PDB file of C-alpha atoms in Angstrom:
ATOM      1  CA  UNK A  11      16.286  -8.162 -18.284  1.00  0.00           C
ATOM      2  CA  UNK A  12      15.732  -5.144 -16.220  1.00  0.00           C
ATOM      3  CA  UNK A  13      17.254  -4.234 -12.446  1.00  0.00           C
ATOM      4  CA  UNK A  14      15.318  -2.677  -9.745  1.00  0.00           C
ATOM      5  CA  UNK A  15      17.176  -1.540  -6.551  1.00  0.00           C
ATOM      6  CA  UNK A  16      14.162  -0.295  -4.494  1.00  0.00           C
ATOM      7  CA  UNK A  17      15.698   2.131  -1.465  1.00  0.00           C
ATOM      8  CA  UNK A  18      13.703   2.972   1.685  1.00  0.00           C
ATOM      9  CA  UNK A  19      13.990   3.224   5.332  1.00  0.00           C
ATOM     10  CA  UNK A  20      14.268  -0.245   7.172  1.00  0.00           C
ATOM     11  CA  UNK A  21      10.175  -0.113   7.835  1.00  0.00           C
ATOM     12  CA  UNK A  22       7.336  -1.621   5.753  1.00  0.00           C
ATOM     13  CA  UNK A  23       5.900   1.876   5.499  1.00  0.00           C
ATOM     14  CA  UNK A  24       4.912   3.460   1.746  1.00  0.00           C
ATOM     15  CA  UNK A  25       7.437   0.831  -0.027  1.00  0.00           C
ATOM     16  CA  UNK A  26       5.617  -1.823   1.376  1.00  0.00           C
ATOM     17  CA  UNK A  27       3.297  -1.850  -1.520  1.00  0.00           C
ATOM     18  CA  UNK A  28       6.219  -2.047  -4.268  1.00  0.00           C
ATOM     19  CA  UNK A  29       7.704  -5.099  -2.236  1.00  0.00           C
ATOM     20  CA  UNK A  30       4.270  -6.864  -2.506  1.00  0.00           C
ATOM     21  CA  UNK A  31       4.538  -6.596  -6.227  1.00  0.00           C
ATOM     22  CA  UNK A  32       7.762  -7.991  -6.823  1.00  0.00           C
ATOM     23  CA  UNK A  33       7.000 -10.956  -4.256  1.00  0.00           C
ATOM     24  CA  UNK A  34       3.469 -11.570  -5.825  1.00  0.00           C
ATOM     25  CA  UNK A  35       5.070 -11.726  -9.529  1.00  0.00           C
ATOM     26  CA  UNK A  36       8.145 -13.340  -8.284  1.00  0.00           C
ATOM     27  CA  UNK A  37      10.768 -10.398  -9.202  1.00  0.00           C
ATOM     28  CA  UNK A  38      14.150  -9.928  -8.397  1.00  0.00           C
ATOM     29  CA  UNK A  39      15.089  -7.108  -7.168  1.00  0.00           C
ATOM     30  CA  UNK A  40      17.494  -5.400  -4.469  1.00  0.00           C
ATOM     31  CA  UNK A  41      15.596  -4.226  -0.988  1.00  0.00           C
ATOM     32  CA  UNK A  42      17.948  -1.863  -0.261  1.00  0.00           C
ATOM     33  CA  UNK A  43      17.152  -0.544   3.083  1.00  0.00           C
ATOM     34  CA  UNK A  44      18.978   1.861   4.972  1.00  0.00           C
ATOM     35  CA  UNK A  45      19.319   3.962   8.164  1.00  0.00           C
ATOM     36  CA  UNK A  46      17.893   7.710   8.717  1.00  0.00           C
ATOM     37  CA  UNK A  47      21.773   8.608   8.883  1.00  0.00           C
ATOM     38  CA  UNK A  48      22.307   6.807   5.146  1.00  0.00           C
ATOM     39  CA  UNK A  49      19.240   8.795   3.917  1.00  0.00           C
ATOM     40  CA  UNK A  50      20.084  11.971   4.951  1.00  0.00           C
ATOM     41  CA  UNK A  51      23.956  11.749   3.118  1.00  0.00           C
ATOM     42  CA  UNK A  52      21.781   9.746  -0.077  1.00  0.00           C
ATOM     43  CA  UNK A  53      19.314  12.977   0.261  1.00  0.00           C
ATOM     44  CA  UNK A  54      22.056  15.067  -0.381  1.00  0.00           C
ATOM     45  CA  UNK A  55      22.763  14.259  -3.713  1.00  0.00           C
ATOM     46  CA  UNK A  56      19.745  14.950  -5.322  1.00  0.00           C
ATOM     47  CA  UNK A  57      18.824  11.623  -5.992  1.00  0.00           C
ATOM     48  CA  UNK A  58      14.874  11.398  -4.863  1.00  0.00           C
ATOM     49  CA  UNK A  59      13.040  13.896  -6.643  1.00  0.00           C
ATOM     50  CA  UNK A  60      11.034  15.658  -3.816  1.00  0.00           C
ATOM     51  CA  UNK A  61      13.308  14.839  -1.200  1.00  0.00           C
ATOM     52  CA  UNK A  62      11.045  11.707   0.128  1.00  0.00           C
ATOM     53  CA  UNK A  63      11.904   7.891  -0.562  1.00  0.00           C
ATOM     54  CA  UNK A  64      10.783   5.681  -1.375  1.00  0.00           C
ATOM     55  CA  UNK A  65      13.279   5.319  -4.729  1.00  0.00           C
ATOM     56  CA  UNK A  66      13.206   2.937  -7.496  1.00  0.00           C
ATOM     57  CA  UNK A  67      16.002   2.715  -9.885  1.00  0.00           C
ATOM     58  CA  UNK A  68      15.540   0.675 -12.900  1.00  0.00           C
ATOM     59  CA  UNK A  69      18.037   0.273 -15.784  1.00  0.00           C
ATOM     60  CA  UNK A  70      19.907   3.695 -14.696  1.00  0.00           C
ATOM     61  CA  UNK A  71      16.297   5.122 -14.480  1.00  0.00           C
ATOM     62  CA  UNK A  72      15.094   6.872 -11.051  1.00  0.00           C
ATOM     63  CA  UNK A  73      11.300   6.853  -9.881  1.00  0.00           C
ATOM     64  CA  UNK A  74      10.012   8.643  -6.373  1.00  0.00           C
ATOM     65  CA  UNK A  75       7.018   8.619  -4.858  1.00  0.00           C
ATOM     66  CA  UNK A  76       5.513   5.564  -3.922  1.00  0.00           C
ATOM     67  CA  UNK A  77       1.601   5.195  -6.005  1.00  0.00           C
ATOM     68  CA  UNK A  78       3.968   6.293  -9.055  1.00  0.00           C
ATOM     69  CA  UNK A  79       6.530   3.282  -8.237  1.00  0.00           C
ATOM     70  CA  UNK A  80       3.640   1.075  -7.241  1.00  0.00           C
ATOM     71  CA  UNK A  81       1.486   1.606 -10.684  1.00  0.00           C
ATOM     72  CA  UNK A  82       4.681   1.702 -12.980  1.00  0.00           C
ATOM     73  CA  UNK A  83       5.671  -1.651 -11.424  1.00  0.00           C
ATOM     74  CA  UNK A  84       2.000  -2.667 -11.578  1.00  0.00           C
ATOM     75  CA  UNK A  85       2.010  -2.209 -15.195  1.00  0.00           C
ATOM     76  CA  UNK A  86       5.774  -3.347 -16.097  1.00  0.00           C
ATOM     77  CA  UNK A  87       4.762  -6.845 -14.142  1.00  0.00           C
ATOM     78  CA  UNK A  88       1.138  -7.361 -15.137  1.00  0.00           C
ATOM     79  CA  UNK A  89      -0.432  -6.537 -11.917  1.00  0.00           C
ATOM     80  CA  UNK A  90      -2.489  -3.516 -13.531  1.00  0.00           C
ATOM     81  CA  UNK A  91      -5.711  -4.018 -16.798  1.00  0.00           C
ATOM     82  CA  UNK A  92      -4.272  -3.440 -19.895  1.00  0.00           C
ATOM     83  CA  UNK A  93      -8.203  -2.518 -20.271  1.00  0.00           C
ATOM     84  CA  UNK A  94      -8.976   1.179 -19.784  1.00  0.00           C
ATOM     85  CA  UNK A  95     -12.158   1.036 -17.852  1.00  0.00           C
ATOM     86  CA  UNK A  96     -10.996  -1.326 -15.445  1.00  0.00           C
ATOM     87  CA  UNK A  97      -7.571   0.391 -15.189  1.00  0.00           C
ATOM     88  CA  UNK A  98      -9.183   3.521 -13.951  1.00  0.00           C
ATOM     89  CA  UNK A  99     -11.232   1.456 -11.403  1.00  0.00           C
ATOM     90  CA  UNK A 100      -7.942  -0.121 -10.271  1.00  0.00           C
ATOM     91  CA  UNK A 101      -6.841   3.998  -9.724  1.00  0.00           C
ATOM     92  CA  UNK A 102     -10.159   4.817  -7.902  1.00  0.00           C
ATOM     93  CA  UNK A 103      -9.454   1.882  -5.859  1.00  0.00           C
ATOM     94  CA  UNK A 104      -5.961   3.329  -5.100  1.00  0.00           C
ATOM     95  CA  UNK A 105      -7.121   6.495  -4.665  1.00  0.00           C
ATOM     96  CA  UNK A 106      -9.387   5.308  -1.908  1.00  0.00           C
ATOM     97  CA  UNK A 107      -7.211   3.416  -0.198  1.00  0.00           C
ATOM     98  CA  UNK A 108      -4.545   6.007  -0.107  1.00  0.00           C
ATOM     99  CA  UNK A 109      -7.340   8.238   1.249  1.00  0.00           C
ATOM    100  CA  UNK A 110      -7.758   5.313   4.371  1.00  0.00           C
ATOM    101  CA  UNK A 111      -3.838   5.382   4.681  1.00  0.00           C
ATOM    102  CA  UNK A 112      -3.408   9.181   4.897  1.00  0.00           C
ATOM    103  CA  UNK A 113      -6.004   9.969   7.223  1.00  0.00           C
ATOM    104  CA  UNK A 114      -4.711   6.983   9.594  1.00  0.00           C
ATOM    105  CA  UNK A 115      -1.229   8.443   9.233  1.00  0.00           C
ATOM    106  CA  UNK A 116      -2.186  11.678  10.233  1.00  0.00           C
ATOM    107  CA  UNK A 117      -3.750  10.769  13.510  1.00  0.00           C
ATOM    108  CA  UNK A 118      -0.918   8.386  14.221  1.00  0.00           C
ATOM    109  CA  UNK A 119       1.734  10.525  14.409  1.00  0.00           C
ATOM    110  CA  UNK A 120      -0.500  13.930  14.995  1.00  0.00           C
ATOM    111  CA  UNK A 121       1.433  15.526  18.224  1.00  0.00           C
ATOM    112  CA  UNK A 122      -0.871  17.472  19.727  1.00  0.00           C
ATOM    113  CA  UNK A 123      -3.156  14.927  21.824  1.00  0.00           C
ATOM    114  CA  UNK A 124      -6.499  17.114  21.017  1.00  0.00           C
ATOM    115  CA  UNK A 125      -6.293  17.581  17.532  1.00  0.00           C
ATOM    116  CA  UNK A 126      -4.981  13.575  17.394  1.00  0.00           C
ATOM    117  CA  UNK A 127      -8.388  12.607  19.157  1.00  0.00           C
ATOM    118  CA  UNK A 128     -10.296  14.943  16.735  1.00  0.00           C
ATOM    119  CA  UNK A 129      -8.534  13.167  13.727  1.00  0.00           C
ATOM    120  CA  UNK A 130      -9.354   9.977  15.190  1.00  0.00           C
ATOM    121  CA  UNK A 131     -13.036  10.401  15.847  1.00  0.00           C
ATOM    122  CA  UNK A 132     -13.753  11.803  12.714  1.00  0.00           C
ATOM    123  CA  UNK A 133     -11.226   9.075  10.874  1.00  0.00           C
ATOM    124  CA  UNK A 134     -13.457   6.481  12.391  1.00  0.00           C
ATOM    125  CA  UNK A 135     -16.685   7.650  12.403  1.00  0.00           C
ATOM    126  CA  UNK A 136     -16.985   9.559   9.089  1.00  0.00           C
ATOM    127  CA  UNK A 137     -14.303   8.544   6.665  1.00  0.00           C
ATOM    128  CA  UNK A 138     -13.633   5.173   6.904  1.00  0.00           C
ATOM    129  CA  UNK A 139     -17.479   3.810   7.152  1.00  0.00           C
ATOM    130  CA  UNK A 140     -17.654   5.891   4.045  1.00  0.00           C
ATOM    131  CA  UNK A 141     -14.491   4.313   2.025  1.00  0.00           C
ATOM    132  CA  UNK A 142     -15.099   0.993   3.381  1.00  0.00           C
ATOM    133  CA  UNK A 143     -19.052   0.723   2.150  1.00  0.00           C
ATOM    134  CA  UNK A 144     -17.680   2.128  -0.919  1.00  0.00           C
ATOM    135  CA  UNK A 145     -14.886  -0.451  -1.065  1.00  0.00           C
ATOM    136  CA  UNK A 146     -17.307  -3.137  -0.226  1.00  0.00           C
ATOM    137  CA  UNK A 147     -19.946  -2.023  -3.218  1.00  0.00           C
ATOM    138  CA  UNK A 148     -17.069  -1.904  -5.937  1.00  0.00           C
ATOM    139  CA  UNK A 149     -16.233  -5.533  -4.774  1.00  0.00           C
ATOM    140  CA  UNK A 150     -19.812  -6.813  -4.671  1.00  0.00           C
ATOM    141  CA  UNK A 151     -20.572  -5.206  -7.969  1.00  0.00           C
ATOM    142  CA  UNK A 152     -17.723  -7.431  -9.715  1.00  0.00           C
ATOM    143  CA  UNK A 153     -18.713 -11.282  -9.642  1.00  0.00           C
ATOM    144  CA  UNK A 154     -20.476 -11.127  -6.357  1.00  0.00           C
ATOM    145  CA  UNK A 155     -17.551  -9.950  -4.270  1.00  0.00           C
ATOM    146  CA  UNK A 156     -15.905 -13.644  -4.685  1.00  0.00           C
ATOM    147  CA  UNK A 157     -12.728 -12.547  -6.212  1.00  0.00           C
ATOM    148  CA  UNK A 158     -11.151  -9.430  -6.956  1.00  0.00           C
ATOM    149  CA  UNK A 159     -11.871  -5.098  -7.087  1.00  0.00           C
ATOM    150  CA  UNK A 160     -11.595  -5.586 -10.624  1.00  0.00           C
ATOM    151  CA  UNK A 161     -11.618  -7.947 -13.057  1.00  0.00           C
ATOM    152  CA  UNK A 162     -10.789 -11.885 -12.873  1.00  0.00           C
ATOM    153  CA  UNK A 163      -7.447 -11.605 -11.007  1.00  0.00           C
ATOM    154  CA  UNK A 164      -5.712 -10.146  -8.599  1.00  0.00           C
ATOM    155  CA  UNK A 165      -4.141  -6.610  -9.280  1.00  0.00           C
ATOM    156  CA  UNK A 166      -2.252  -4.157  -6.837  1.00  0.00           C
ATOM    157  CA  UNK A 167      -5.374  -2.620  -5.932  1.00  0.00           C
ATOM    158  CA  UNK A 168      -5.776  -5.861  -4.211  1.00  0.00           C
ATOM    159  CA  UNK A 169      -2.576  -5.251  -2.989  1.00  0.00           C
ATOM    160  CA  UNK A 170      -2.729  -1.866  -1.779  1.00  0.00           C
ATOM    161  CA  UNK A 171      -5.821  -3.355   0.481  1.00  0.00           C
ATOM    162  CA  UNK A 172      -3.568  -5.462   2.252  1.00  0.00           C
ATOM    163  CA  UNK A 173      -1.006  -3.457   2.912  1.00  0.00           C
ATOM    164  CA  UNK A 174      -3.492  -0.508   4.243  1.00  0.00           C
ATOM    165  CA  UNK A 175      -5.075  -3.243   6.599  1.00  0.00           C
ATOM    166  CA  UNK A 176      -2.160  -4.543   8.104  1.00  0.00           C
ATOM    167  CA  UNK A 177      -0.677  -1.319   8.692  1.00  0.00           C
ATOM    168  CA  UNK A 178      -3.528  -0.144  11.016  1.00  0.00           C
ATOM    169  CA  UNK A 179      -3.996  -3.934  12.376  1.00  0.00           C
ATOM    170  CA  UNK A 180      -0.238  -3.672  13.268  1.00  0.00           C
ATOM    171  CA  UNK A 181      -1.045  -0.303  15.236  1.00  0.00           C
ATOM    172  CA  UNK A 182      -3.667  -1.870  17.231  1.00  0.00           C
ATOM    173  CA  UNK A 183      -6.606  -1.853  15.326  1.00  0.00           C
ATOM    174  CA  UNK A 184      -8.011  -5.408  14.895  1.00  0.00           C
ATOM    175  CA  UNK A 185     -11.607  -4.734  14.614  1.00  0.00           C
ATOM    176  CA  UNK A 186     -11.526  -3.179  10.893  1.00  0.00           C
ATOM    177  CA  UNK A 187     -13.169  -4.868   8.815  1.00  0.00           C
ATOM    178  CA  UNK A 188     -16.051  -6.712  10.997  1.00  0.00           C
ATOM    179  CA  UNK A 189     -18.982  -5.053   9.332  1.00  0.00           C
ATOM    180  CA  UNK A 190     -17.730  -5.788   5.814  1.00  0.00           C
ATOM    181  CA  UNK A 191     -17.783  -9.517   5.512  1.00  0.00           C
ATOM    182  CA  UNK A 192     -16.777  -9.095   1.386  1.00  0.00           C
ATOM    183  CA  UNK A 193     -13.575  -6.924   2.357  1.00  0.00           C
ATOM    184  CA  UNK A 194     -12.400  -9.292   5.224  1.00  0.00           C
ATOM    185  CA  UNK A 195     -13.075 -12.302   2.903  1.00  0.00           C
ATOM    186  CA  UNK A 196     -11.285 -10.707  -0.032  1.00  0.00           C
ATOM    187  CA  UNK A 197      -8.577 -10.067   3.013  1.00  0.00           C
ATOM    188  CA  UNK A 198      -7.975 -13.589   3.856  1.00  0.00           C
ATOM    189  CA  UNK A 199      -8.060 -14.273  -0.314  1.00  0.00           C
ATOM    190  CA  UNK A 200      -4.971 -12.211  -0.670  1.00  0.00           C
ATOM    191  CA  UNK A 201      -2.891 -12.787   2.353  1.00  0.00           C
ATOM    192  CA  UNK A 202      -3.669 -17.040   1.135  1.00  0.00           C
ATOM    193  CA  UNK A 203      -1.892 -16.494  -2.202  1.00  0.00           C
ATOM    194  CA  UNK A 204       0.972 -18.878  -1.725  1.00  0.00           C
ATOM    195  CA  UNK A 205       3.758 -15.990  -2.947  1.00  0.00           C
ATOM    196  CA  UNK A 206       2.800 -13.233  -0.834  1.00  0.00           C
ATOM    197  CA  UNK A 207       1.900 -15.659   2.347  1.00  0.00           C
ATOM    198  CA  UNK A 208       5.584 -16.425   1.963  1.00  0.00           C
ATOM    199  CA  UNK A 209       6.685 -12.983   2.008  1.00  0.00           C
ATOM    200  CA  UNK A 210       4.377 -12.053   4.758  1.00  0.00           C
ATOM    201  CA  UNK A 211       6.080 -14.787   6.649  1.00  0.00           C
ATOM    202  CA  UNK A 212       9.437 -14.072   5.701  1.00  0.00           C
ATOM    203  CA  UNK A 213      10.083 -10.547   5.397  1.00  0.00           C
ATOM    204  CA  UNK A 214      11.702  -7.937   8.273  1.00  0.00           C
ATOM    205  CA  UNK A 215       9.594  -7.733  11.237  1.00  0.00           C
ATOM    206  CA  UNK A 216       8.887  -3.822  11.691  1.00  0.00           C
ATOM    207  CA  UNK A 217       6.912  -1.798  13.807  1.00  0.00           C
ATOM    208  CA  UNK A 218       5.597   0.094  10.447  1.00  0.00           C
TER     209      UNK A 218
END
């Protein structure tokens, strides 16, 4: 049986996804998370590829960056298609998703209040009207938007969705997903699943 130590800072942040995985397929695993004065002396040995957590180690094995934990776990623990069409609609999904996450960081923590207002306006009137309608179409277009993105069950594309939601509904942002009555549905769907309700309900409390 494999051992995953997963290491990030002690916020949900870009593990947040991984931990969702092992809690919805009931893995075991170590959440090992540490301070910025840990990272900076685990930084120094080389460990994390690119200099960024989060880090998965599995069976003396070390992965970085989080979509390439996230899918690698996806896959290991049966949260990804085995078929190829749908496991490249999964990725566009991601892809997406990550594009919503990104663009949400980068006004968050943006410094300078006038460009952070220009990132903002444009985050919410252009980009995510454009991901969401997309999102919403993909979900319609696979059983009537009653289930999943793709296929008949739940993958971390699913996943990913909650995670990006929550992240901007912790910030603030409650209104999200009012003019997509498929996505907020598919929302409640996910955050019902008796596994991951239990980890939403137990894990840290974080500000990110």
């Amino acid at each position: 049986m494999s051992t995953y130590k997963l290491t990030y800072l002690q916020l949900r942040g870009r593990a947040e996804i991984s931990r969702l995985i092992f809690a919805a397929t009931g893995t075991a695993y170590e959440d090992n998370r540490i301070d910025r004065e840990t990272w900076a002396q685990l930084k120094s040995t080389g460990i994390a590829w690119f200099g960024q957590m989060p880090i998965l180690e599995v069976d003396g094995k070390v992965l970085t960056q989080s979509l390439a934990i996230a899918r690698f776990l996806a896959r290991r623990l049966g949260l990804h298609p085995t078929d190829e069409f749908e496991a490249a609609m999964v990725d566009l999904v991601v892809d997406g998703l990550s594009d919503v996450y990104n663009a949400g960081v980068r006004f968050t923590f943006e410094k300078d209040p006038v460009r952070q207002e220009q990132d903002k306006a444009k985050f919410f009137e252009e980009l995510m009207p454009r991901h969401f309608a997309g999102l919403e179409k993909i979900l319609d277009h696979n059983n009537g938007g009653n289930g999943w993105f793709v296929g008949d069950k739940m993958t971390w594309a699913d996943l990913l969705f909650q995670v990006t939601i929550f992240a901007f509904s912790a910030t603030g942002v409650s209104n999200l997903l009012d003019n997509y009555p498929k996505l907020s549905a598919l929302y409640q769907r996910i955050i019902e699943v008796p596994a991951i309700k239990t980890w939403l309900e137990t894990r840290p409390q974080t500000p990110f």
